[in-house]
PDB file of C-alpha atoms in Angstrom:
ATOM      1  CA  MET O 175      95.663  83.892 106.028  1.00  0.00           C
ATOM      2  CA  THR O 176      92.125  87.010 106.044  1.00  0.00           C
ATOM      3  CA  SER O 177      94.265  89.470 108.073  1.00  0.00           C
ATOM      4  CA  ALA O 178      97.890  90.620 106.550  1.00  0.00           C
ATOM      5  CA  ASP O 179      97.770  93.553 109.959  1.00  0.00           C
ATOM      6  CA  PRO O 180     100.387  91.313 112.793  1.00  0.00           C
ATOM      7  CA  PRO O 181      98.463  91.163 116.306  1.00  0.00           C
ATOM      8  CA  GLU O 182      99.709  93.846 118.802  1.00  0.00           C
ATOM      9  CA  GLY O 183     102.819  92.069 120.015  1.00  0.00           C
ATOM     10  CA  PHE O 184     103.768  87.883 119.977  1.00  0.00           C
ATOM     11  CA  GLU O 185     104.281  86.090 122.407  1.00  0.00           C
ATOM     12  CA  SER O 186     107.284  84.290 121.305  1.00  0.00           C
ATOM     13  CA  LEU O 187     110.138  84.278 118.453  1.00  0.00           C
ATOM     14  CA  ASP O 188     108.295  81.504 117.115  1.00  0.00           C
ATOM     15  CA  GLN O 189     105.114  82.799 116.370  1.00  0.00           C
ATOM     16  CA  ALA O 190     107.176  85.910 115.013  1.00  0.00           C
ATOM     17  CA  GLN O 191     108.710  84.228 112.726  1.00  0.00           C
ATOM     18  CA  GLN O 192     105.842  81.959 111.700  1.00  0.00           C
ATOM     19  CA  TRP O 193     103.448  85.154 111.270  1.00  0.00           C
ATOM     20  CA  VAL O 194     106.266  86.546 108.701  1.00  0.00           C
ATOM     21  CA  LEU O 195     105.938  83.172 106.664  1.00  0.00           C
ATOM     22  CA  GLU O 196     102.274  82.720 106.481  1.00  0.00           C
ATOM     23  CA  PHE O 197     102.043  86.918 105.677  1.00  0.00           C
ATOM     24  CA  VAL O 198     105.115  86.393 103.156  1.00  0.00           C
ATOM     25  CA  GLN O 199     102.814  83.405 101.703  1.00  0.00           C
ATOM     26  CA  TRP O 200      99.649  85.602 101.010  1.00  0.00           C
ATOM     27  CA  TYR O 201     101.551  88.364  99.853  1.00  0.00           C
ATOM     28  CA  ASN O 202     103.613  86.436  96.979  1.00  0.00           C
ATOM     29  CA  HIS O 203     101.252  84.317  96.555  1.00  0.00           C
ATOM     30  CA  GLU O 204      97.833  85.065  96.559  1.00  0.00           C
ATOM     31  CA  HIS O 205      96.996  89.236  97.284  1.00  0.00           C
ATOM     32  CA  ARG O 206      96.786  90.251  93.616  1.00  0.00           C
ATOM     33  CA  HIS O 207      98.238  93.242  93.577  1.00  0.00           C
ATOM     34  CA  SER O 208      96.794  96.631  91.289  1.00  0.00           C
ATOM     35  CA  ALA O 209     100.161  98.439  90.857  1.00  0.00           C
ATOM     36  CA  VAL O 210     100.490  95.245  88.632  1.00  0.00           C
ATOM     37  CA  ARG O 211      97.166  94.349  87.348  1.00  0.00           C
ATOM     38  CA  TYR O 212      95.854  92.466  90.238  1.00  0.00           C
ATOM     39  CA  VAL O 213      98.582  89.265  89.186  1.00  0.00           C
ATOM     40  CA  THR O 214     100.256  87.988  92.435  1.00  0.00           C
ATOM     41  CA  PRO O 215     103.798  88.544  92.346  1.00  0.00           C
ATOM     42  CA  GLN O 216     104.685  84.675  92.348  1.00  0.00           C
ATOM     43  CA  GLN O 217     102.849  84.778  89.212  1.00  0.00           C
ATOM     44  CA  ARG O 218     105.092  87.786  87.509  1.00  0.00           C
ATOM     45  CA  HIS O 219     108.008  86.512  88.167  1.00  0.00           C
ATOM     46  CA  GLU O 220     106.759  82.543  86.761  1.00  0.00           C
ATOM     47  CA  GLY O 221     106.462  84.400  83.404  1.00  0.00           C
ATOM     48  CA  GLN O 222     102.360  84.015  83.708  1.00  0.00           C
ATOM     49  CA  GLU O 223     101.298  87.666  83.704  1.00  0.00           C
ATOM     50  CA  VAL O 224     100.861  88.051  79.693  1.00  0.00           C
ATOM     51  CA  ALA O 225      98.880  85.504  79.666  1.00  0.00           C
ATOM     52  CA  ILE O 226      96.581  86.098  82.646  1.00  0.00           C
ATOM     53  CA  LEU O 227      95.868  89.234  81.368  1.00  0.00           C
ATOM     54  CA  GLU O 228      95.276  89.046  77.949  1.00  0.00           C
ATOM     55  CA  GLN O 229      92.194  86.628  79.295  1.00  0.00           C
ATOM     56  CA  ARG O 230      91.385  88.993  81.385  1.00  0.00           C
ATOM     57  CA  ALA O 231      91.150  91.619  78.047  1.00  0.00           C
ATOM     58  CA  ARG O 232      89.616  88.823  76.678  1.00  0.00           C
ATOM     59  CA  LEU O 233      86.952  88.195  79.040  1.00  0.00           C
ATOM     60  CA  TYR O 234      85.823  92.218  79.216  1.00  0.00           C
ATOM     61  CA  GLU O 235      85.902  92.636  75.868  1.00  0.00           C
ATOM     62  CA  GLN O 236      83.666  89.665  75.932  1.00  0.00           C
ATOM     63  CA  ALA O 237      81.033  91.604  78.629  1.00  0.00           C
ATOM     64  CA  LYS O 238      81.202  94.554  77.019  1.00  0.00           C
ATOM     65  CA  ALA O 239      79.745  92.852  73.626  1.00  0.00           C
ATOM     66  CA  ARG O 240      77.388  90.645  75.446  1.00  0.00           C
ATOM     67  CA  ASN O 241      76.497  93.996  77.490  1.00  0.00           C
ATOM     68  CA  PRO O 242      77.297  97.509  75.893  1.00  0.00           C
ATOM     69  CA  GLU O 243      74.775  99.232  78.190  1.00  0.00           C
ATOM     70  CA  ARG O 244      77.081  99.008  80.966  1.00  0.00           C
ATOM     71  CA  TRP O 245      79.925 100.118  79.920  1.00  0.00           C
ATOM     72  CA  SER O 246      80.390 104.207  79.467  1.00  0.00           C
ATOM     73  CA  GLN O 247      84.123 103.821  78.699  1.00  0.00           C
ATOM     74  CA  ASN O 248      86.376 101.650  77.488  1.00  0.00           C
ATOM     75  CA  THR O 249      87.680  98.490  79.194  1.00  0.00           C
ATOM     76  CA  ARG O 250      90.195  98.391  82.717  1.00  0.00           C
ATOM     77  CA  ASN O 251      94.218  98.775  80.560  1.00  0.00           C
ATOM     78  CA  TRP O 252      95.392  95.125  81.390  1.00  0.00           C
ATOM     79  CA  GLU O 253      98.765  95.228  79.896  1.00  0.00           C
ATOM     80  CA  PRO O 254     101.254  94.205  81.404  1.00  0.00           C
ATOM     81  CA  VAL O 255     103.415  96.622  83.084  1.00  0.00           C
ATOM     82  CA  GLY O 256     106.765  97.554  83.962  1.00  0.00           C
ATOM     83  CA  ALA O 257     109.316  97.690  86.616  1.00  0.00           C
ATOM     84  CA  VAL O 258     107.739  98.344  88.951  1.00  0.00           C
ATOM     85  CA  TRP O 259     109.408  99.613  92.980  1.00  0.00           C
ATOM     86  CA  LEU O 260     107.933  99.687  96.579  1.00  0.00           C
ATOM     87  CA  ASN O 261     109.491 102.716  97.680  1.00  0.00           C
ATOM     88  CA  PRO O 262     110.707 104.400  94.413  1.00  0.00           C
ATOM     89  CA  GLU O 263     113.050 107.361  95.541  1.00  0.00           C
ATOM     90  CA  PRO O 264     110.983 110.771  94.426  1.00  0.00           C
ATOM     91  CA  VAL O 265     111.597 112.205  90.828  1.00  0.00           C
ATOM     92  CA  LEU O 266     112.820 115.279  92.197  1.00  0.00           C
ATOM     93  CA  GLU O 267     111.985 118.417  89.351  1.00  0.00           C
ATOM     94  CA  ALA O 268     114.626 120.744  88.178  1.00  0.00           C
ATOM     95  CA  ALA O 269     114.963 123.799  88.919  1.00  0.00           C
TER      96      ALA O 269
END
């Protein structure tokens, strides 16, 4: 899938259902989400997240060691994140 955007309209229910199936496949298995450190939801659900992020952290540290002049600060944070929410409830401040 090259675009997550649906077409302007669908010609049939079957076409709409096919688009949704392809979108869900892409979203869960291919799209790397920034909120979860660029792993896919499927990788998180299958317990692969920690190993993937550890490998990325090692690669970034190796790159920094080879070319320290390219890094003005620390490398990207590759620590796993906890629970995330699609639409979290807003946090209300005490009055």
